[in-house]
Amino acid sequence: NTQYRTPRCHPTDSDVIACVGIRSGSRTPKIFLVSVETFLESAGPLNDDGNPEKSPAWCLDGKHLVFISKVGSRLQVFRQNIHNDQRQTIDLGAGRHPVDVWCSPFDPRGAVACKKEDGRGEIVIADYETGDKCVVINTPVPVVSLTWGP
């Protein structure tokens, strides 16, 4: 039995959603792919490294998911190919802690809401293919949720 939250629809396959799930007896949120038509989850979580995960967002290509995962005591952003499990770390730079991620519906970029160590917030635009990044918004408090719409 798995409890799901934060569903994200696949950009090209209307039957597939990615969502965070917590299985009975576990305290670690993991990302699952779920069929909308049959309501069946994938055989297991997208990856099973024991780290909690949140905020899945589909890249425009439909084969990569961007998400936040806690590694040790630090939150990091990852981009993972759902077909071959190839994973890359998106480096946001020192002193930035990701809060939420969203992918562009137009190109391989995405937005990352961050909390800085001094409590202020930033929104960083990152090119998930090249690793280039640019701070576009500074706020006195962190932004907790993002949506990049057409």
JSON list of C-alpha atoms in Angstrom, two decimals:
[
{"chain": "A", "resi": 1, "resn": "ASN", "atom": "CA", "xyz": [0.00, 0.00, 0.00]},
{"chain": "A", "resi": 2, "resn": "THR", "atom": "CA", "xyz": [1.48, 3.34, -1.10]},
{"chain": "A", "resi": 3, "resn": "GLN", "atom": "CA", "xyz": [0.25, 6.86, -0.34]},
{"chain": "A", "resi": 4, "resn": "TYR", "atom": "CA", "xyz": [0.89, 9.31, -3.19]},
{"chain": "A", "resi": 5, "resn": "ARG", "atom": "CA", "xyz": [1.28, 13.08, -3.40]},
{"chain": "A", "resi": 6, "resn": "THR", "atom": "CA", "xyz": [2.49, 15.78, -5.84]},
{"chain": "A", "resi": 7, "resn": "PRO", "atom": "CA", "xyz": [1.46, 14.03, -9.10]},
{"chain": "A", "resi": 8, "resn": "ARG", "atom": "CA", "xyz": [3.13, 15.34, -12.26]},
{"chain": "A", "resi": 9, "resn": "CYS", "atom": "CA", "xyz": [1.71, 14.40, -15.66]},
{"chain": "A", "resi": 10, "resn": "HIS", "atom": "CA", "xyz": [4.05, 13.14, -18.39]},
{"chain": "A", "resi": 11, "resn": "PRO", "atom": "CA", "xyz": [4.47, 15.79, -21.15]},
{"chain": "A", "resi": 12, "resn": "THR", "atom": "CA", "xyz": [3.60, 13.41, -24.02]},
{"chain": "A", "resi": 13, "resn": "ASP", "atom": "CA", "xyz": [2.09, 10.21, -22.54]},
{"chain": "A", "resi": 14, "resn": "SER", "atom": "CA", "xyz": [-1.24, 10.98, -20.90]},
{"chain": "A", "resi": 15, "resn": "ASP", "atom": "CA", "xyz": [-1.23, 7.60, -19.11]},
{"chain": "A", "resi": 16, "resn": "VAL", "atom": "CA", "xyz": [1.92, 8.19, -17.04]},
{"chain": "A", "resi": 17, "resn": "ILE", "atom": "CA", "xyz": [2.38, 10.35, -13.97]},
{"chain": "A", "resi": 18, "resn": "ALA", "atom": "CA", "xyz": [5.33, 10.67, -11.63]},
{"chain": "A", "resi": 19, "resn": "CYS", "atom": "CA", "xyz": [4.52, 11.18, -7.98]},
{"chain": "A", "resi": 20, "resn": "VAL", "atom": "CA", "xyz": [6.07, 10.92, -4.58]},
{"chain": "A", "resi": 21, "resn": "GLY", "atom": "CA", "xyz": [4.95, 7.85, -2.71]},
{"chain": "A", "resi": 22, "resn": "ILE", "atom": "CA", "xyz": [5.47, 6.53, 0.78]},
{"chain": "A", "resi": 23, "resn": "ARG", "atom": "CA", "xyz": [4.94, 2.79, 1.16]},
{"chain": "A", "resi": 24, "resn": "SER", "atom": "CA", "xyz": [3.44, 1.31, 4.30]},
{"chain": "A", "resi": 25, "resn": "GLY", "atom": "CA", "xyz": [6.14, 0.71, 6.87]},
{"chain": "A", "resi": 26, "resn": "SER", "atom": "CA", "xyz": [8.55, 3.20, 5.29]},
{"chain": "A", "resi": 27, "resn": "ARG", "atom": "CA", "xyz": [9.35, 6.80, 6.21]},
{"chain": "A", "resi": 28, "resn": "THR", "atom": "CA", "xyz": [11.31, 7.56, 3.07]},
{"chain": "A", "resi": 29, "resn": "PRO", "atom": "CA", "xyz": [9.39, 9.29, 0.25]},
{"chain": "A", "resi": 30, "resn": "LYS", "atom": "CA", "xyz": [10.35, 7.91, -3.18]},
{"chain": "A", "resi": 31, "resn": "ILE", "atom": "CA", "xyz": [9.32, 8.76, -6.74]},
{"chain": "A", "resi": 32, "resn": "PHE", "atom": "CA", "xyz": [7.07, 6.25, -8.51]},
{"chain": "A", "resi": 33, "resn": "LEU", "atom": "CA", "xyz": [5.75, 6.13, -12.07]},
{"chain": "A", "resi": 34, "resn": "VAL", "atom": "CA", "xyz": [2.04, 5.37, -12.05]},
{"chain": "A", "resi": 35, "resn": "SER", "atom": "CA", "xyz": [-0.36, 4.44, -14.86]},
{"chain": "A", "resi": 36, "resn": "VAL", "atom": "CA", "xyz": [-3.45, 6.64, -14.82]},
{"chain": "A", "resi": 37, "resn": "GLU", "atom": "CA", "xyz": [-5.53, 4.14, -16.81]},
{"chain": "A", "resi": 38, "resn": "THR", "atom": "CA", "xyz": [-4.78, 1.04, -14.74]},
{"chain": "A", "resi": 39, "resn": "PHE", "atom": "CA", "xyz": [-3.79, 2.76, -11.46]},
{"chain": "A", "resi": 40, "resn": "LEU", "atom": "CA", "xyz": [-0.76, 0.48, -11.25]},
{"chain": "A", "resi": 41, "resn": "GLU", "atom": "CA", "xyz": [2.58, 1.73, -9.99]},
{"chain": "A", "resi": 42, "resn": "SER", "atom": "CA", "xyz": [5.90, 0.78, -11.46]},
{"chain": "A", "resi": 43, "resn": "ALA", "atom": "CA", "xyz": [7.52, -2.32, -9.96]},
{"chain": "A", "resi": 44, "resn": "GLY", "atom": "CA", "xyz": [9.41, -0.14, -7.51]},
{"chain": "A", "resi": 45, "resn": "PRO", "atom": "CA", "xyz": [10.47, 3.43, -6.93]},
{"chain": "A", "resi": 46, "resn": "LEU", "atom": "CA", "xyz": [12.38, 5.19, -9.68]},
{"chain": "A", "resi": 47, "resn": "ASN", "atom": "CA", "xyz": [15.53, 4.59, -7.66]},
{"chain": "A", "resi": 48, "resn": "ASP", "atom": "CA", "xyz": [16.10, 2.84, -4.38]},
{"chain": "A", "resi": 49, "resn": "ASP", "atom": "CA", "xyz": [19.09, 4.48, -2.75]},
{"chain": "A", "resi": 50, "resn": "GLY", "atom": "CA", "xyz": [17.34, 5.14, 0.57]},
{"chain": "A", "resi": 51, "resn": "ASN", "atom": "CA", "xyz": [17.39, 8.92, 0.19]},
{"chain": "A", "resi": 52, "resn": "PRO", "atom": "CA", "xyz": [14.06, 10.78, 0.47]},
{"chain": "A", "resi": 53, "resn": "GLU", "atom": "CA", "xyz": [12.87, 12.46, -2.72]},
{"chain": "A", "resi": 54, "resn": "LYS", "atom": "CA", "xyz": [10.42, 15.25, -3.55]},
{"chain": "A", "resi": 55, "resn": "SER", "atom": "CA", "xyz": [9.21, 17.66, -6.24]},
{"chain": "A", "resi": 56, "resn": "PRO", "atom": "CA", "xyz": [9.38, 15.51, -9.38]},
{"chain": "A", "resi": 57, "resn": "ALA", "atom": "CA", "xyz": [9.14, 17.52, -12.61]},
{"chain": "A", "resi": 58, "resn": "TRP", "atom": "CA", "xyz": [9.17, 16.11, -16.15]},
{"chain": "A", "resi": 59, "resn": "CYS", "atom": "CA", "xyz": [11.60, 17.52, -18.67]},
{"chain": "A", "resi": 60, "resn": "LEU", "atom": "CA", "xyz": [10.21, 18.43, -22.09]},
{"chain": "A", "resi": 61, "resn": "ASP", "atom": "CA", "xyz": [11.78, 15.32, -23.67]},
{"chain": "A", "resi": 62, "resn": "GLY", "atom": "CA", "xyz": [9.56, 13.04, -21.55]},
{"chain": "A", "resi": 63, "resn": "LYS", "atom": "CA", "xyz": [12.43, 10.75, -20.60]},
{"chain": "A", "resi": 64, "resn": "HIS", "atom": "CA", "xyz": [14.04, 12.77, -17.81]},
{"chain": "A", "resi": 65, "resn": "LEU", "atom": "CA", "xyz": [12.71, 13.67, -14.37]},
{"chain": "A", "resi": 66, "resn": "VAL", "atom": "CA", "xyz": [14.19, 16.46, -12.26]},
{"chain": "A", "resi": 67, "resn": "PHE", "atom": "CA", "xyz": [13.73, 16.14, -8.51]},
{"chain": "A", "resi": 68, "resn": "ILE", "atom": "CA", "xyz": [15.16, 17.04, -5.12]},
{"chain": "A", "resi": 69, "resn": "SER", "atom": "CA", "xyz": [16.77, 14.40, -2.94]},
{"chain": "A", "resi": 70, "resn": "LYS", "atom": "CA", "xyz": [18.40, 14.58, 0.45]},
{"chain": "A", "resi": 71, "resn": "VAL", "atom": "CA", "xyz": [21.94, 13.22, 0.40]},
{"chain": "A", "resi": 72, "resn": "GLY", "atom": "CA", "xyz": [23.36, 13.09, 3.90]},
{"chain": "A", "resi": 73, "resn": "SER", "atom": "CA", "xyz": [22.23, 16.36, 5.44]},
{"chain": "A", "resi": 74, "resn": "ARG", "atom": "CA", "xyz": [22.15, 18.29, 2.14]},
{"chain": "A", "resi": 75, "resn": "LEU", "atom": "CA", "xyz": [19.33, 18.71, -0.40]},
{"chain": "A", "resi": 76, "resn": "GLN", "atom": "CA", "xyz": [20.45, 18.40, -4.02]},
{"chain": "A", "resi": 77, "resn": "VAL", "atom": "CA", "xyz": [18.78, 18.58, -7.43]},
{"chain": "A", "resi": 78, "resn": "PHE", "atom": "CA", "xyz": [19.07, 15.61, -9.77]},
{"chain": "A", "resi": 79, "resn": "ARG", "atom": "CA", "xyz": [18.06, 14.89, -13.35]},
{"chain": "A", "resi": 80, "resn": "GLN", "atom": "CA", "xyz": [17.45, 11.22, -14.09]},
{"chain": "A", "resi": 81, "resn": "ASN", "atom": "CA", "xyz": [16.70, 9.31, -17.28]},
{"chain": "A", "resi": 82, "resn": "ILE", "atom": "CA", "xyz": [13.73, 7.06, -16.46]},
{"chain": "A", "resi": 83, "resn": "HIS", "atom": "CA", "xyz": [14.77, 4.50, -19.11]},
{"chain": "A", "resi": 84, "resn": "ASN", "atom": "CA", "xyz": [18.37, 3.80, -18.14]},
{"chain": "A", "resi": 85, "resn": "ASP", "atom": "CA", "xyz": [18.60, 5.32, -14.61]},
{"chain": "A", "resi": 86, "resn": "GLN", "atom": "CA", "xyz": [21.45, 7.61, -15.68]},
{"chain": "A", "resi": 87, "resn": "ARG", "atom": "CA", "xyz": [21.53, 10.40, -13.09]},
{"chain": "A", "resi": 88, "resn": "GLN", "atom": "CA", "xyz": [23.26, 13.77, -13.05]},
{"chain": "A", "resi": 89, "resn": "THR", "atom": "CA", "xyz": [23.60, 16.24, -10.21]},
{"chain": "A", "resi": 90, "resn": "ILE", "atom": "CA", "xyz": [22.55, 19.80, -10.96]},
{"chain": "A", "resi": 91, "resn": "ASP", "atom": "CA", "xyz": [25.04, 22.04, -9.15]},
{"chain": "A", "resi": 92, "resn": "LEU", "atom": "CA", "xyz": [23.36, 25.18, -7.83]},
{"chain": "A", "resi": 93, "resn": "GLY", "atom": "CA", "xyz": [26.44, 26.58, -6.15]},
{"chain": "A", "resi": 94, "resn": "ALA", "atom": "CA", "xyz": [27.40, 26.87, -2.49]},
{"chain": "A", "resi": 95, "resn": "GLY", "atom": "CA", "xyz": [24.90, 28.20, 0.01]},
{"chain": "A", "resi": 96, "resn": "ARG", "atom": "CA", "xyz": [21.76, 27.36, -2.01]},
{"chain": "A", "resi": 97, "resn": "HIS", "atom": "CA", "xyz": [19.29, 24.78, -0.73]},
{"chain": "A", "resi": 98, "resn": "PRO", "atom": "CA", "xyz": [16.63, 23.69, -3.26]},
{"chain": "A", "resi": 99, "resn": "VAL", "atom": "CA", "xyz": [12.99, 23.97, -2.20]},
{"chain": "A", "resi": 100, "resn": "ASP", "atom": "CA", "xyz": [11.11, 23.17, -5.44]},
{"chain": "A", "resi": 101, "resn": "VAL", "atom": "CA", "xyz": [11.88, 22.49, -9.11]},
{"chain": "A", "resi": 102, "resn": "TRP", "atom": "CA", "xyz": [9.96, 22.88, -12.35]},
{"chain": "A", "resi": 103, "resn": "CYS", "atom": "CA", "xyz": [10.89, 22.27, -15.98]},
{"chain": "A", "resi": 104, "resn": "SER", "atom": "CA", "xyz": [10.38, 24.56, -18.94]},
{"chain": "A", "resi": 105, "resn": "PRO", "atom": "CA", "xyz": [7.67, 23.45, -21.40]},
{"chain": "A", "resi": 106, "resn": "PHE", "atom": "CA", "xyz": [9.82, 24.91, -24.22]},
{"chain": "A", "resi": 107, "resn": "ASP", "atom": "CA", "xyz": [13.43, 23.79, -23.83]},
{"chain": "A", "resi": 108, "resn": "PRO", "atom": "CA", "xyz": [15.85, 21.86, -21.54]},
{"chain": "A", "resi": 109, "resn": "ARG", "atom": "CA", "xyz": [15.90, 24.55, -18.85]},
{"chain": "A", "resi": 110, "resn": "GLY", "atom": "CA", "xyz": [14.19, 24.56, -15.50]},
{"chain": "A", "resi": 111, "resn": "ALA", "atom": "CA", "xyz": [13.52, 26.76, -12.52]},
{"chain": "A", "resi": 112, "resn": "VAL", "atom": "CA", "xyz": [14.78, 25.93, -9.04]},
{"chain": "A", "resi": 113, "resn": "ALA", "atom": "CA", "xyz": [13.46, 27.76, -5.99]},
{"chain": "A", "resi": 114, "resn": "CYS", "atom": "CA", "xyz": [16.24, 27.98, -3.41]},
{"chain": "A", "resi": 115, "resn": "LYS", "atom": "CA", "xyz": [16.63, 29.03, 0.19]},
{"chain": "A", "resi": 116, "resn": "LYS", "atom": "CA", "xyz": [19.92, 30.70, 0.96]},
{"chain": "A", "resi": 117, "resn": "GLU", "atom": "CA", "xyz": [21.74, 30.19, 4.24]},
{"chain": "A", "resi": 118, "resn": "ASP", "atom": "CA", "xyz": [20.74, 33.69, 5.38]},
{"chain": "A", "resi": 119, "resn": "GLY", "atom": "CA", "xyz": [17.04, 32.81, 4.90]},
{"chain": "A", "resi": 120, "resn": "ARG", "atom": "CA", "xyz": [16.52, 34.77, 1.68]},
{"chain": "A", "resi": 121, "resn": "GLY", "atom": "CA", "xyz": [15.17, 33.12, -1.43]},
{"chain": "A", "resi": 122, "resn": "GLU", "atom": "CA", "xyz": [16.30, 32.89, -5.03]},
{"chain": "A", "resi": 123, "resn": "ILE", "atom": "CA", "xyz": [14.91, 31.45, -8.20]},
{"chain": "A", "resi": 124, "resn": "VAL", "atom": "CA", "xyz": [17.64, 30.00, -10.37]},
{"chain": "A", "resi": 125, "resn": "ILE", "atom": "CA", "xyz": [17.16, 29.11, -14.03]},
{"chain": "A", "resi": 126, "resn": "ALA", "atom": "CA", "xyz": [19.33, 26.09, -14.87]},
{"chain": "A", "resi": 127, "resn": "ASP", "atom": "CA", "xyz": [20.02, 24.52, -18.24]},
{"chain": "A", "resi": 128, "resn": "TYR", "atom": "CA", "xyz": [19.78, 20.84, -17.34]},
{"chain": "A", "resi": 129, "resn": "GLU", "atom": "CA", "xyz": [21.86, 19.79, -20.36]},
{"chain": "A", "resi": 130, "resn": "THR", "atom": "CA", "xyz": [24.77, 22.24, -20.15]},
{"chain": "A", "resi": 131, "resn": "GLY", "atom": "CA", "xyz": [24.77, 22.97, -16.40]},
{"chain": "A", "resi": 132, "resn": "ASP", "atom": "CA", "xyz": [24.62, 26.75, -16.99]},
{"chain": "A", "resi": 133, "resn": "LYS", "atom": "CA", "xyz": [22.65, 28.66, -14.37]},
{"chain": "A", "resi": 134, "resn": "CYS", "atom": "CA", "xyz": [21.47, 32.18, -13.72]},
{"chain": "A", "resi": 135, "resn": "VAL", "atom": "CA", "xyz": [19.76, 33.78, -10.71]},
{"chain": "A", "resi": 136, "resn": "VAL", "atom": "CA", "xyz": [16.66, 35.58, -11.99]},
{"chain": "A", "resi": 137, "resn": "ILE", "atom": "CA", "xyz": [14.83, 36.54, -8.79]},
{"chain": "A", "resi": 138, "resn": "ASN", "atom": "CA", "xyz": [15.96, 37.40, -5.25]},
{"chain": "A", "resi": 139, "resn": "THR", "atom": "CA", "xyz": [13.30, 37.46, -2.54]},
{"chain": "A", "resi": 140, "resn": "PRO", "atom": "CA", "xyz": [13.37, 38.29, 1.19]},
{"chain": "A", "resi": 141, "resn": "VAL", "atom": "CA", "xyz": [11.83, 34.85, 1.92]},
{"chain": "A", "resi": 142, "resn": "PRO", "atom": "CA", "xyz": [12.05, 31.57, -0.04]},
{"chain": "A", "resi": 143, "resn": "VAL", "atom": "CA", "xyz": [9.52, 30.70, -2.75]},
{"chain": "A", "resi": 144, "resn": "VAL", "atom": "CA", "xyz": [7.99, 27.35, -1.78]},
{"chain": "A", "resi": 145, "resn": "SER", "atom": "CA", "xyz": [6.27, 26.31, -5.01]},
{"chain": "A", "resi": 146, "resn": "LEU", "atom": "CA", "xyz": [6.94, 26.84, -8.72]},
{"chain": "A", "resi": 147, "resn": "THR", "atom": "CA", "xyz": [4.99, 26.38, -11.94]},
{"chain": "A", "resi": 148, "resn": "TRP", "atom": "CA", "xyz": [6.37, 27.16, -15.39]},
{"chain": "A", "resi": 149, "resn": "GLY", "atom": "CA", "xyz": [3.43, 27.47, -17.75]},
{"chain": "A", "resi": 150, "resn": "PRO", "atom": "CA", "xyz": [3.19, 28.09, -21.48]}
]
